[in-house]
Amino acid sequence: MKNFIEFLKKIFKFQPKSYELVEGLKANNSLSNDQTNMLGNLLKLGNIQVVDIMVPRADIVALSASSNLNSTLSLFLKASHSRIPVYSEQLDNIVGMIHVKDLLNFWKKNEAFSINKIKRNVLFASPSMLVNDLLGQMRATRTHLAIIVDEHGGTDGLVTIEDLVEEIVGEIEDEHDSKKGPMVTSLDNGAFLVNARALTSDLERALGLNFSHIDAHKEVDTVGGLIFTISGKIPNVNEVISHPKLGLNFKILEADNRRINKVLVSRSENIIEK
C-alpha cells in the first residue's frame, strides 16, 4: 500500500500517456482491480469541476461567529460533522471553520468561550476550478474544508477533503453515517470491540486514556484513521498493530483494500486472541 501511495504521488501531475500507463500496469498484473479503479478515478479529476461535487448552499450547516458554547455544541451534535464553517452576520461572509477537537480542548481550558479564538482558516475556490487543482491546494495547505464562491463573492457551496478523496477511492462511509450496533463494545476479557469508524474520543472515554500527546492523533478523527496513521498502511486481517506510547494493541478483525472495518483493542500487557 505504501508503494502504491508513492506511485500516486508521482503521477499526480498527469502526463499525456497516463491512461496508457495504467492499462499497461493492469495488463501486467502490477495493479489490483481496486488500484486500477483508483488510478482511473484520479486521472478523471482533470476533467471534473468543483461544482460537480460540492455540497450546495442550501445544504450547508454553518455557525454564526457570535454563537455561544451551548448552541455550538448543539449544532455539532445535530449535524454530526467534525468541521463546521463559521460566518459573520450572513452565510456569504464565511470567516473560517471550527473543528470539534478545538472546541472540546477550548472548553477544558475553562476560559470565556469565543469562536474567533479557535476558528481555523478555510480555502476559497470558484465553482469552475478543477477537482485535482483544489485537492492539490488542500494538501499543500493542510486545509480540509473549502468554500465555493460565485463571481460576486457569495457562498455557492462547500467541499471537504473527504468529498475529494471519495472521487478517487469511492464513497467513504462517514463515522456518523447510519450504522447498526454500538461503535465501542466492552468485552468480558477487558478488551474492546471497536468499529473503525468510531471517533477516537469515544475510544479514549472507554479506555480512560488521553491520546492528545500522540502525534498520529492530531489530524485524525476515527480509530481507523489512527491505526492507518500509526502503521502507514491498511493492515491485513489478524495483523496486530502495537503502539507503546498508548500501551495498546489493535488487532484487525475486518478490513478490505480500502479501509479498516472492525478492530479488537486491548492493553499491551494482555494481547487478546479472538
Short mmCIF file of C-alpha atoms in Angstrom, two decimals:
data_model
loop_
_atom_site.label_atom_id
_atom_site.label_comp_id
_atom_site.label_asym_id
_atom_site.label_seq_id
_atom_site.Cartn_x
_atom_site.Cartn_y
_atom_site.Cartn_z
CA MET A 1 0.00 0.00 0.00
CA LYS A 2 2.87 2.37 0.86
CA ASN A 3 4.47 1.85 -2.55
CA PHE A 4 1.12 2.44 -4.22
CA ILE A 5 0.68 5.73 -2.35
CA GLU A 6 4.14 6.84 -3.52
CA PHE A 7 3.15 5.90 -7.07
CA LEU A 8 0.02 8.06 -6.79
CA LYS A 9 2.17 11.00 -5.74
CA LYS A 10 4.43 10.56 -8.76
CA ILE A 11 1.61 10.61 -11.29
CA PHE A 12 -0.38 13.35 -9.54
CA LYS A 13 0.76 15.74 -12.25
CA PHE A 14 -0.76 13.91 -15.17
CA GLN A 15 1.18 13.10 -18.30
CA PRO A 16 -0.37 12.64 -21.78
CA LYS A 17 0.09 8.88 -21.72
CA SER A 18 -1.11 8.30 -18.15
CA TYR A 19 -4.11 6.24 -19.28
CA GLU A 20 -1.86 4.00 -21.37
CA LEU A 21 0.43 3.60 -18.37
CA VAL A 22 -2.45 2.43 -16.18
CA GLU A 23 -3.68 -0.03 -18.80
CA GLY A 24 -0.17 -1.40 -19.19
CA LEU A 25 0.24 -1.90 -15.45
CA LYS A 26 -3.15 -3.61 -15.30
CA ALA A 27 -2.26 -5.92 -18.19
CA ASN A 28 0.96 -6.92 -16.40
CA ASN A 29 -0.96 -7.61 -13.19
CA SER A 30 1.03 -4.87 -11.47
CA LEU A 31 -2.15 -3.36 -10.04
CA SER A 32 -5.17 -4.86 -8.32
CA ASN A 33 -8.66 -4.04 -9.59
CA ASP A 34 -9.17 -1.57 -6.74
CA GLN A 35 -5.87 0.16 -7.51
CA THR A 36 -6.75 0.32 -11.20
CA ASN A 37 -10.10 1.91 -10.37
CA MET A 38 -8.44 4.42 -8.06
CA LEU A 39 -5.94 5.43 -10.73
CA GLY A 40 -8.68 5.72 -13.32
CA ASN A 41 -10.67 7.98 -11.00
CA LEU A 42 -7.56 10.02 -10.26
CA LEU A 43 -6.97 10.65 -13.94
CA LYS A 44 -10.58 11.74 -14.40
CA LEU A 45 -10.15 14.51 -11.82
CA GLY A 46 -8.58 16.65 -14.52
CA ASN A 47 -11.99 16.91 -16.18
CA ILE A 48 -14.25 17.31 -13.13
CA GLN A 49 -15.13 20.75 -11.80
CA VAL A 50 -15.70 21.55 -8.15
CA VAL A 51 -19.32 22.48 -8.87
CA ASP A 52 -19.97 18.83 -9.79
CA ILE A 53 -19.16 17.50 -6.31
CA MET A 54 -19.77 20.39 -3.90
CA VAL A 55 -22.38 20.46 -1.15
CA PRO A 56 -24.87 23.09 -2.38
CA ARG A 57 -25.52 26.27 -0.40
CA ALA A 58 -28.95 25.08 0.73
CA ASP A 59 -27.41 22.04 2.46
CA ILE A 60 -24.56 23.86 4.24
CA VAL A 61 -24.57 23.66 8.04
CA ALA A 62 -22.79 26.72 9.44
CA LEU A 63 -22.28 28.59 12.71
CA SER A 64 -22.57 32.28 13.45
CA ALA A 65 -19.34 33.74 14.82
CA SER A 66 -21.38 35.08 17.74
CA SER A 67 -22.70 31.65 18.79
CA ASN A 68 -22.29 30.67 22.43
CA LEU A 69 -20.85 27.39 23.66
CA ASN A 70 -24.19 25.64 24.18
CA SER A 71 -25.56 26.46 20.73
CA THR A 72 -22.25 25.47 19.14
CA LEU A 73 -22.21 22.11 20.90
CA SER A 74 -25.85 21.53 19.98
CA LEU A 75 -25.18 22.16 16.29
CA PHE A 76 -22.22 19.77 16.24
CA LEU A 77 -24.35 17.07 17.86
CA LYS A 78 -27.26 17.66 15.49
CA ALA A 79 -25.16 17.88 12.31
CA SER A 80 -22.77 15.03 13.23
CA HIS A 81 -19.90 16.82 11.47
CA SER A 82 -16.35 17.16 12.74
CA ARG A 83 -15.87 20.52 10.98
CA ILE A 84 -18.36 23.36 10.58
CA PRO A 85 -17.83 26.66 8.71
CA VAL A 86 -18.25 29.93 10.59
CA TYR A 87 -19.92 33.04 9.16
CA SER A 88 -20.19 36.65 10.29
CA GLU A 89 -23.74 38.03 10.01
CA GLN A 90 -24.61 36.06 6.85
CA LEU A 91 -23.60 32.90 5.02
CA ASP A 92 -22.00 34.94 2.24
CA ASN A 93 -19.36 36.10 4.71
CA ILE A 94 -17.53 32.93 5.77
CA VAL A 95 -14.70 33.78 8.18
CA GLY A 96 -13.31 30.31 8.90
CA MET A 97 -14.28 26.98 10.40
CA ILE A 98 -14.02 25.21 13.73
CA HIS A 99 -13.10 21.61 14.44
CA VAL A 100 -14.89 19.75 17.21
CA LYS A 101 -11.50 18.85 18.75
CA ASP A 102 -10.59 22.52 19.14
CA LEU A 103 -13.98 23.16 20.66
CA LEU A 104 -13.56 20.46 23.29
CA ASN A 105 -9.98 21.48 24.09
CA PHE A 106 -11.08 25.10 24.44
CA TRP A 107 -13.89 24.01 26.74
CA LYS A 108 -11.42 22.23 29.03
CA LYS A 109 -9.42 25.43 29.47
CA ASN A 110 -12.32 27.00 31.38
CA GLU A 111 -11.96 30.30 29.54
CA ALA A 112 -14.70 32.58 28.24
CA PHE A 113 -15.91 30.96 25.03
CA SER A 114 -15.17 32.71 21.74
CA ILE A 115 -15.39 31.13 18.30
CA ASN A 116 -12.93 33.71 16.98
CA LYS A 117 -10.24 32.29 19.28
CA ILE A 118 -10.49 28.77 17.89
CA LYS A 119 -11.59 29.15 14.28
CA ARG A 120 -9.29 27.90 11.53
CA ASN A 121 -8.76 29.18 8.02
CA VAL A 122 -10.66 27.79 5.05
CA LEU A 123 -9.83 27.82 1.36
CA PHE A 124 -11.95 29.70 -1.16
CA ALA A 125 -12.43 28.36 -4.68
CA SER A 126 -14.55 29.04 -7.74
CA PRO A 127 -17.15 26.53 -8.99
CA SER A 128 -15.21 26.09 -12.24
CA MET A 129 -11.97 25.07 -10.51
CA LEU A 130 -10.84 21.55 -11.36
CA VAL A 131 -11.09 19.00 -8.59
CA ASN A 132 -7.46 17.91 -8.90
CA ASP A 133 -6.31 21.54 -8.52
CA LEU A 134 -8.37 22.01 -5.37
CA LEU A 135 -7.11 18.72 -3.96
CA GLY A 136 -3.54 19.89 -4.56
CA GLN A 137 -4.20 23.17 -2.74
CA MET A 138 -5.88 21.44 0.18
CA ARG A 139 -2.97 19.02 0.54
CA ALA A 140 -0.39 21.81 0.31
CA THR A 141 -2.12 23.96 2.93
CA ARG A 142 -3.37 21.05 5.05
CA THR A 143 -6.82 22.58 4.90
CA HIS A 144 -9.74 20.16 5.00
CA LEU A 145 -12.59 22.45 4.01
CA ALA A 146 -13.10 24.81 1.07
CA ILE A 147 -15.88 27.32 0.48
CA ILE A 148 -17.03 27.64 -3.13
CA VAL A 149 -17.85 31.24 -4.06
CA ASP A 150 -19.65 32.69 -7.08
CA GLU A 151 -18.50 35.63 -9.22
CA HIS A 152 -19.96 38.08 -6.70
CA GLY A 153 -18.17 36.53 -3.74
CA GLY A 154 -21.29 34.86 -2.38
CA THR A 155 -21.22 31.39 -0.88
CA ASP A 156 -22.19 28.86 -3.53
CA GLY A 157 -21.26 25.60 -1.85
CA LEU A 158 -18.78 23.65 0.25
CA VAL A 159 -16.24 20.89 -0.37
CA THR A 160 -14.42 18.79 2.22
CA ILE A 161 -11.27 16.77 1.77
CA GLU A 162 -13.46 13.66 2.14
CA ASP A 163 -15.52 14.73 -0.88
CA LEU A 164 -12.35 14.91 -2.96
CA VAL A 165 -10.90 11.63 -1.72
CA GLU A 166 -14.20 9.89 -2.48
CA GLU A 167 -13.75 10.88 -6.11
CA ILE A 168 -10.60 8.73 -6.10
CA VAL A 169 -11.33 5.76 -3.85
CA GLY A 170 -15.13 5.68 -3.99
CA GLU A 171 -17.64 6.61 -1.33
CA ILE A 172 -16.27 6.70 2.19
CA GLU A 173 -18.64 5.72 4.96
CA ASP A 174 -18.54 8.61 7.41
CA GLU A 175 -18.20 7.87 11.11
CA HIS A 176 -21.68 9.33 11.56
CA ASP A 177 -23.42 7.52 8.71
CA SER A 178 -26.27 5.19 9.58
CA LYS A 179 -24.89 2.15 11.37
CA LYS A 180 -26.07 -0.81 13.40
CA GLY A 181 -24.92 -1.57 16.92
CA PRO A 182 -22.58 0.34 19.26
CA MET A 183 -19.31 1.71 17.94
CA VAL A 184 -17.28 0.63 21.00
CA THR A 185 -18.25 -2.53 22.91
CA SER A 186 -16.61 -3.61 26.16
CA LEU A 187 -15.84 -7.35 26.35
CA ASP A 188 -15.65 -9.52 29.47
CA ASN A 189 -11.91 -10.09 28.98
CA GLY A 190 -11.15 -6.35 29.25
CA ALA A 191 -10.71 -5.77 25.53
CA PHE A 192 -12.93 -3.60 23.33
CA LEU A 193 -14.60 -4.49 20.05
CA VAL A 194 -14.42 -1.29 18.01
CA ASN A 195 -15.96 -0.18 14.73
CA ALA A 196 -13.10 1.55 12.88
CA ARG A 197 -15.45 4.46 12.15
CA ALA A 198 -15.75 5.18 15.88
CA LEU A 199 -14.38 8.54 16.97
CA THR A 200 -11.05 8.41 18.77
CA SER A 201 -12.71 10.41 21.55
CA ASP A 202 -15.18 7.52 22.05
CA LEU A 203 -12.30 5.08 22.47
CA GLU A 204 -10.50 7.48 24.81
CA ARG A 205 -13.56 7.60 27.06
CA ALA A 206 -13.96 3.83 27.03
CA LEU A 207 -10.31 3.26 27.93
CA GLY A 208 -9.95 6.20 30.31
CA LEU A 209 -6.98 7.46 28.28
CA ASN A 210 -5.95 10.71 26.61
CA PHE A 211 -4.44 10.45 23.12
CA SER A 212 -3.63 14.18 22.78
CA HIS A 213 0.13 13.63 23.28
CA ILE A 214 0.28 11.24 20.32
CA ASP A 215 1.32 12.92 17.05
CA ALA A 216 -0.68 10.41 14.99
CA HIS A 217 -3.86 11.52 16.76
CA LYS A 218 -3.68 15.21 15.88
CA GLU A 219 -5.03 15.09 12.32
CA VAL A 220 -7.41 12.13 12.51
CA ASP A 221 -10.90 11.72 13.94
CA THR A 222 -11.56 7.98 13.79
CA VAL A 223 -9.98 4.83 15.20
CA GLY A 224 -9.40 3.53 11.67
CA GLY A 225 -7.61 6.75 10.77
CA LEU A 226 -5.47 6.48 13.90
CA ILE A 227 -4.41 2.92 13.06
CA PHE A 228 -3.68 3.87 9.44
CA THR A 229 -1.52 6.80 10.59
CA ILE A 230 0.37 4.66 13.11
CA SER A 231 1.04 1.82 10.68
CA GLY A 232 1.30 3.79 7.43
CA LYS A 233 -0.84 1.23 5.62
CA ILE A 234 -4.13 -0.66 5.58
CA PRO A 235 -3.22 -3.63 7.81
CA ASN A 236 -4.18 -7.19 6.96
CA VAL A 237 -6.88 -9.13 8.80
CA ASN A 238 -5.48 -10.65 12.05
CA GLU A 239 -2.50 -8.29 11.95
CA VAL A 240 -1.75 -6.64 15.31
CA ILE A 241 -0.63 -3.01 15.32
CA SER A 242 1.06 -2.06 18.59
CA HIS A 243 1.61 1.43 19.94
CA PRO A 244 3.93 1.53 23.00
CA LYS A 245 3.12 5.15 23.92
CA LEU A 246 -0.57 4.35 24.08
CA GLY A 247 0.07 0.95 25.64
CA LEU A 248 -2.43 -0.58 23.24
CA ASN A 249 -2.66 -3.30 20.63
CA PHE A 250 -5.04 -3.03 17.68
CA LYS A 251 -5.90 -6.41 16.17
CA ILE A 252 -7.56 -6.09 12.76
CA LEU A 253 -10.69 -8.25 12.64
CA GLU A 254 -12.23 -6.97 9.41
CA ALA A 255 -10.64 -4.94 6.60
CA ASP A 256 -10.55 -4.65 2.84
CA ASN A 257 -8.22 -2.95 0.37
CA ARG A 258 -9.67 0.48 1.12
CA ARG A 259 -10.40 0.64 4.81
CA ILE A 260 -10.27 -0.94 8.22
CA ASN A 261 -13.72 -2.02 9.40
CA LYS A 262 -13.52 -3.71 12.78
CA VAL A 263 -10.78 -3.83 15.42
CA LEU A 264 -10.09 -5.56 18.73
CA VAL A 265 -8.36 -3.13 21.09
CA SER A 266 -6.51 -4.47 24.12
CA ARG A 267 -3.87 -3.36 26.60
CA SER A 268 -0.33 -4.18 25.53
CA GLU A 269 0.31 -6.40 28.52
CA ASN A 270 -2.63 -8.62 27.55
CA ILE A 271 -2.90 -9.38 23.83
CA ILE A 272 -6.33 -10.87 23.33
CA GLU A 273 -6.77 -13.60 20.76
CA LYS A 274 -10.13 -13.90 19.05
#
